[in-house]
Short mmCIF file of C-alpha atoms in Angstrom, two decimals:
data_model
loop_
_atom_site.label_atom_id
_atom_site.label_comp_id
_atom_site.label_asym_id
_atom_site.label_seq_id
_atom_site.Cartn_x
_atom_site.Cartn_y
_atom_site.Cartn_z
CA MET A 1 155.19 -7.72 40.50
CA ASN A 2 157.28 -5.74 42.42
CA ILE A 3 156.07 -1.88 42.66
CA ILE A 4 155.94 1.15 44.58
CA ILE A 5 153.51 3.39 44.83
CA LEU A 6 154.41 7.29 45.44
CA GLY A 7 151.88 10.20 46.39
CA PRO A 8 151.77 12.90 48.96
CA PRO A 9 148.90 12.47 51.89
CA GLY A 10 145.40 12.56 50.48
CA SER A 11 146.60 11.22 46.99
CA GLY A 12 144.68 8.15 47.49
CA LYS A 13 148.00 6.20 47.33
CA GLY A 14 146.26 3.68 50.01
CA THR A 15 143.26 3.03 48.13
CA GLN A 16 144.97 2.47 45.02
CA SER A 17 147.35 -0.01 46.75
CA LYS A 18 144.60 -1.70 48.49
CA LEU A 19 142.77 -2.04 44.90
CA ILE A 20 145.97 -3.46 43.62
CA GLU A 21 146.72 -6.03 46.41
CA ASP A 22 143.13 -7.48 46.12
CA GLN A 23 143.29 -7.56 42.08
CA TYR A 24 146.93 -8.93 41.75
CA GLY A 25 147.45 -10.96 44.85
CA VAL A 26 150.47 -9.04 45.92
CA VAL A 27 150.98 -7.44 49.84
CA GLN A 28 151.48 -3.87 50.60
CA LEU A 29 154.63 -3.31 52.74
CA SER A 30 154.44 -0.13 54.58
CA SER A 31 157.81 0.56 55.80
CA GLY A 32 156.19 1.93 59.40
CA GLU A 33 154.50 -1.00 60.00
CA ILE A 34 157.23 -3.53 59.28
CA LEU A 35 159.17 -1.46 61.66
CA ARG A 36 156.80 -1.66 64.32
CA ALA A 37 156.40 -4.97 63.85
CA ALA A 38 160.28 -6.01 64.08
CA VAL A 39 160.51 -3.68 67.37
CA ALA A 40 157.83 -6.02 68.86
CA SER A 41 159.58 -9.31 67.86
CA GLY A 42 162.31 -8.72 70.15
CA SER A 43 164.54 -9.69 67.19
CA GLU A 44 168.37 -8.69 67.20
CA LEU A 45 167.81 -6.58 64.51
CA GLY A 46 164.11 -4.88 65.80
CA ASN A 47 166.05 -4.13 68.86
CA GLN A 48 168.73 -2.28 66.78
CA ALA A 49 165.66 -0.48 65.54
CA LYS A 50 164.50 0.42 68.86
CA HIS A 51 167.69 1.63 70.12
CA VAL A 52 167.45 4.10 67.13
CA MET A 53 163.97 5.00 67.14
CA ASP A 54 164.08 5.70 71.00
CA VAL A 55 167.24 8.38 70.47
CA GLY A 56 165.25 9.97 68.00
CA GLU A 57 168.02 9.24 65.30
CA LEU A 58 167.20 8.59 61.54
CA MET A 59 167.03 4.92 60.77
CA PRO A 60 170.69 3.98 59.19
CA ASP A 61 170.13 2.37 55.76
CA GLU A 62 171.76 -0.80 56.49
CA ILE A 63 168.96 -1.78 59.19
CA MET A 64 166.17 -0.35 57.19
CA ILE A 65 167.29 -2.48 54.53
CA GLU A 66 168.03 -5.60 56.43
CA ILE A 67 164.65 -5.38 58.06
CA MET A 68 162.33 -5.14 54.36
CA ALA A 69 164.37 -7.88 53.05
CA ALA A 70 163.53 -10.04 56.17
CA ARG A 71 159.89 -9.09 55.24
CA ILE A 72 160.31 -9.70 51.39
CA ASP A 73 161.79 -12.97 52.17
CA GLU A 74 158.38 -13.92 54.21
CA PRO A 75 155.96 -16.54 52.21
CA ASP A 76 153.25 -13.88 51.59
CA CYS A 77 155.27 -11.92 49.25
CA ARG A 78 155.88 -14.78 46.85
CA ASN A 79 153.51 -13.24 44.40
CA GLY A 80 154.79 -9.64 45.24
CA PHE A 81 154.60 -6.53 46.83
CA ILE A 82 153.61 -2.97 46.95
CA LEU A 83 156.45 -0.78 48.95
CA ASP A 84 154.65 2.35 50.91
CA GLY A 85 157.32 4.95 52.73
CA PHE A 86 160.51 3.19 51.04
CA PRO A 87 162.83 3.68 49.58
CA ARG A 88 162.99 7.58 50.68
CA THR A 89 166.70 8.77 49.38
CA THR A 90 168.76 7.81 46.40
CA GLY A 91 170.92 5.71 48.55
CA GLN A 92 167.94 3.51 49.98
CA ALA A 93 166.68 3.11 46.62
CA GLU A 94 170.32 1.76 45.25
CA THR A 95 170.67 -0.54 47.99
CA LEU A 96 167.00 -1.71 47.55
CA ASP A 97 168.12 -2.57 43.76
CA GLU A 98 170.94 -4.66 44.79
CA MET A 99 169.15 -6.45 47.63
CA LEU A 100 166.29 -7.35 45.13
CA GLN A 101 169.40 -8.08 42.47
CA ALA A 102 170.82 -10.74 45.16
CA ARG A 103 167.61 -12.23 45.40
CA GLY A 104 167.18 -12.54 41.27
CA MET A 105 164.24 -10.18 41.68
CA ARG A 106 163.50 -6.65 40.67
CA LEU A 107 161.27 -3.62 40.58
CA ASP A 108 158.95 -3.55 37.57
CA ARG A 109 157.19 -0.27 37.92
CA VAL A 110 156.91 2.36 40.12
CA ILE A 111 153.71 4.83 40.00
CA GLU A 112 153.92 8.28 41.21
CA ILE A 113 150.18 9.70 41.79
CA GLN A 114 150.73 13.50 41.23
CA VAL A 115 147.76 16.03 42.49
CA ASP A 116 147.31 19.70 43.51
CA GLU A 117 148.77 20.07 47.07
CA ASP A 118 146.06 22.90 47.87
CA VAL A 119 143.29 20.36 47.00
CA MET A 120 145.16 17.57 49.05
CA PHE A 121 145.10 19.87 51.99
CA GLU A 122 141.49 21.09 52.38
CA ARG A 123 140.92 17.14 51.45
CA ILE A 124 142.89 16.33 54.38
CA THR A 125 141.74 18.81 57.00
CA GLY A 126 138.13 18.36 56.11
CA ARG A 127 137.88 14.79 56.88
CA TYR A 128 136.36 12.87 59.91
CA HIS A 129 134.69 9.77 60.93
CA CYS A 130 131.95 8.64 63.21
CA ALA A 131 133.89 7.40 66.76
CA ARG A 132 131.62 4.64 66.58
CA CYS A 133 131.48 2.71 63.58
CA GLY A 134 134.35 4.40 61.70
CA GLU A 135 132.63 5.25 58.75
CA GLY A 136 134.71 8.43 56.80
CA TYR A 137 132.88 11.71 55.99
CA HIS A 138 134.09 15.06 54.88
CA ASP A 139 133.03 18.53 55.39
CA THR A 140 132.08 19.38 52.05
CA LEU A 141 132.94 16.72 49.99
CA ASN A 142 130.88 13.88 51.83
CA PRO A 143 128.76 15.13 54.83
CA PRO A 144 126.42 12.86 56.72
CA LYS A 145 122.92 12.54 54.76
CA ALA A 146 121.30 13.91 58.33
CA GLU A 147 123.48 16.76 59.44
CA GLY A 148 125.28 15.64 62.81
CA VAL A 149 123.84 11.89 62.43
CA CYS A 150 126.12 8.89 60.96
CA ASN A 151 124.67 7.15 58.00
CA VAL A 152 125.77 3.67 59.07
CA CYS A 153 124.86 3.47 62.58
CA GLY A 154 123.38 6.56 63.33
CA SER A 155 125.93 7.82 66.04
CA THR A 156 126.27 11.47 66.65
CA GLU A 157 129.60 11.06 67.92
CA PHE A 158 132.37 12.04 65.24
CA GLU A 159 136.09 12.26 65.28
CA ARG A 160 139.01 14.01 63.53
CA ARG A 161 142.70 12.63 63.46
CA THR A 162 144.98 14.43 65.84
CA ASP A 163 147.26 14.77 62.88
CA ASP A 164 144.87 16.02 60.43
CA ASN A 165 145.38 20.08 61.29
CA ALA A 166 146.84 22.36 59.22
CA ASP A 167 150.15 22.69 60.34
CA THR A 168 150.65 18.74 60.35
CA VAL A 169 149.23 18.18 57.07
CA TRP A 170 151.76 20.97 55.51
CA SER A 171 154.84 19.48 57.23
CA ARG A 172 153.59 16.06 55.68
CA ILE A 173 153.07 17.16 52.24
CA GLU A 174 156.38 19.15 52.44
CA ALA A 175 158.35 16.14 54.36
CA TYR A 176 156.94 13.97 51.21
CA ARG A 177 158.37 16.80 48.51
CA GLU A 178 161.59 16.66 50.19
CA GLN A 179 162.00 12.58 49.78
CA THR A 180 160.39 12.40 46.66
CA GLU A 181 162.78 15.03 45.10
CA GLN A 182 165.45 12.57 45.67
CA ILE A 183 164.34 9.44 44.10
CA ILE A 184 162.27 10.36 41.24
CA PRO A 185 165.11 11.52 39.16
CA TYR A 186 166.61 8.03 40.05
CA TYR A 187 163.51 5.84 38.71
CA ARG A 188 162.88 8.17 35.77
CA ALA A 189 166.32 7.18 34.77
CA ALA A 190 165.73 3.61 35.29
CA GLY A 191 163.06 4.00 32.85
CA ILE A 192 160.41 2.45 35.32
CA LEU A 193 158.59 5.64 36.42
CA THR A 194 154.98 6.68 35.22
CA GLU A 195 153.35 9.56 36.54
CA VAL A 196 149.19 9.10 37.08
CA ASP A 197 146.77 12.32 37.29
CA GLY A 198 145.27 11.58 41.02
CA MET A 199 143.11 14.45 40.56
CA ARG A 200 140.60 12.40 38.71
CA LYS A 201 137.75 9.92 39.87
CA ILE A 202 139.08 6.92 41.85
CA ASN A 203 138.08 4.67 39.35
CA GLU A 204 139.52 6.26 36.53
CA VAL A 205 143.05 6.56 38.76
CA THR A 206 142.36 2.90 39.05
CA GLN A 207 142.12 2.26 35.28
CA ASP A 208 145.11 4.27 34.27
CA ILE A 209 147.08 2.10 37.00
CA ALA A 210 145.67 -0.95 35.59
CA ASP A 211 146.87 0.15 31.75
CA ILE A 212 150.70 0.70 33.27
CA LEU A 213 151.09 -2.55 34.70
CA ARG A 214 149.36 -4.32 32.16
CA GLN A 215 152.11 -3.11 29.80
CA GLY A 216 154.60 -4.48 32.59
#
C-alpha cells in the first residue's frame, strides 16, 4: 500500500500516519528526514543535496526524486509507504508517478485531511510540553490537572516549540496552501484523491481513513 497523506500543520497528519504505520506495516517517509539522512551519509547524491541546501536554493526535482527513489528501494518499504512532504508540485507528482511505474509500483490513495485554519492556528499556538519528560499539553484543550505541574513526572518546567509562534504558524499554513493548490487537482484528476474531515475526533478520523484504505 503506497499512499500520500496531506494536511496543514496541526491537522493530525502525523498522528494518523503513525496509526497507519502500525496497522498496515508500512513506513512513513518524511522528505525532510530523508534529505537530512542523505546529507549525513556523505554519498555523492547527499553531497549534491548539501550544496543546494547550503546555498539556500530550492532542491531540484531530479535530486529529490533520486533521494526518494533510493529510500523507497530499501527493504523496510517492501510493504508500502506513506509520503509526507513530497511531492509538493505537479512536476514532482508526475516524476514520482514515472519513478514508481518504472518499479512496477503506483500510488494507491491520496488522502487530504481538511481542517478549519483558524482552529488549527489556535491548536498549534496553544500547545507546549514538559521540559523533562516531553508530555504534551495545551493552554485550553489539555492543561495539566494541577496548574503548572506535569501529570506524568511532576516537573514544573515547560517549553514551547520556537516555531509555534503566531507569525511562523501562519507562514506554515500559507506554505501548505500554496503547495497543495498545485497537486490536489492533479490527484483529483487521477481519481485517487479522497478528502477527510479533520475537525472530528481522532478516532473518527482514523475510522474514516481505514474505510477509505479498505476500499482500495
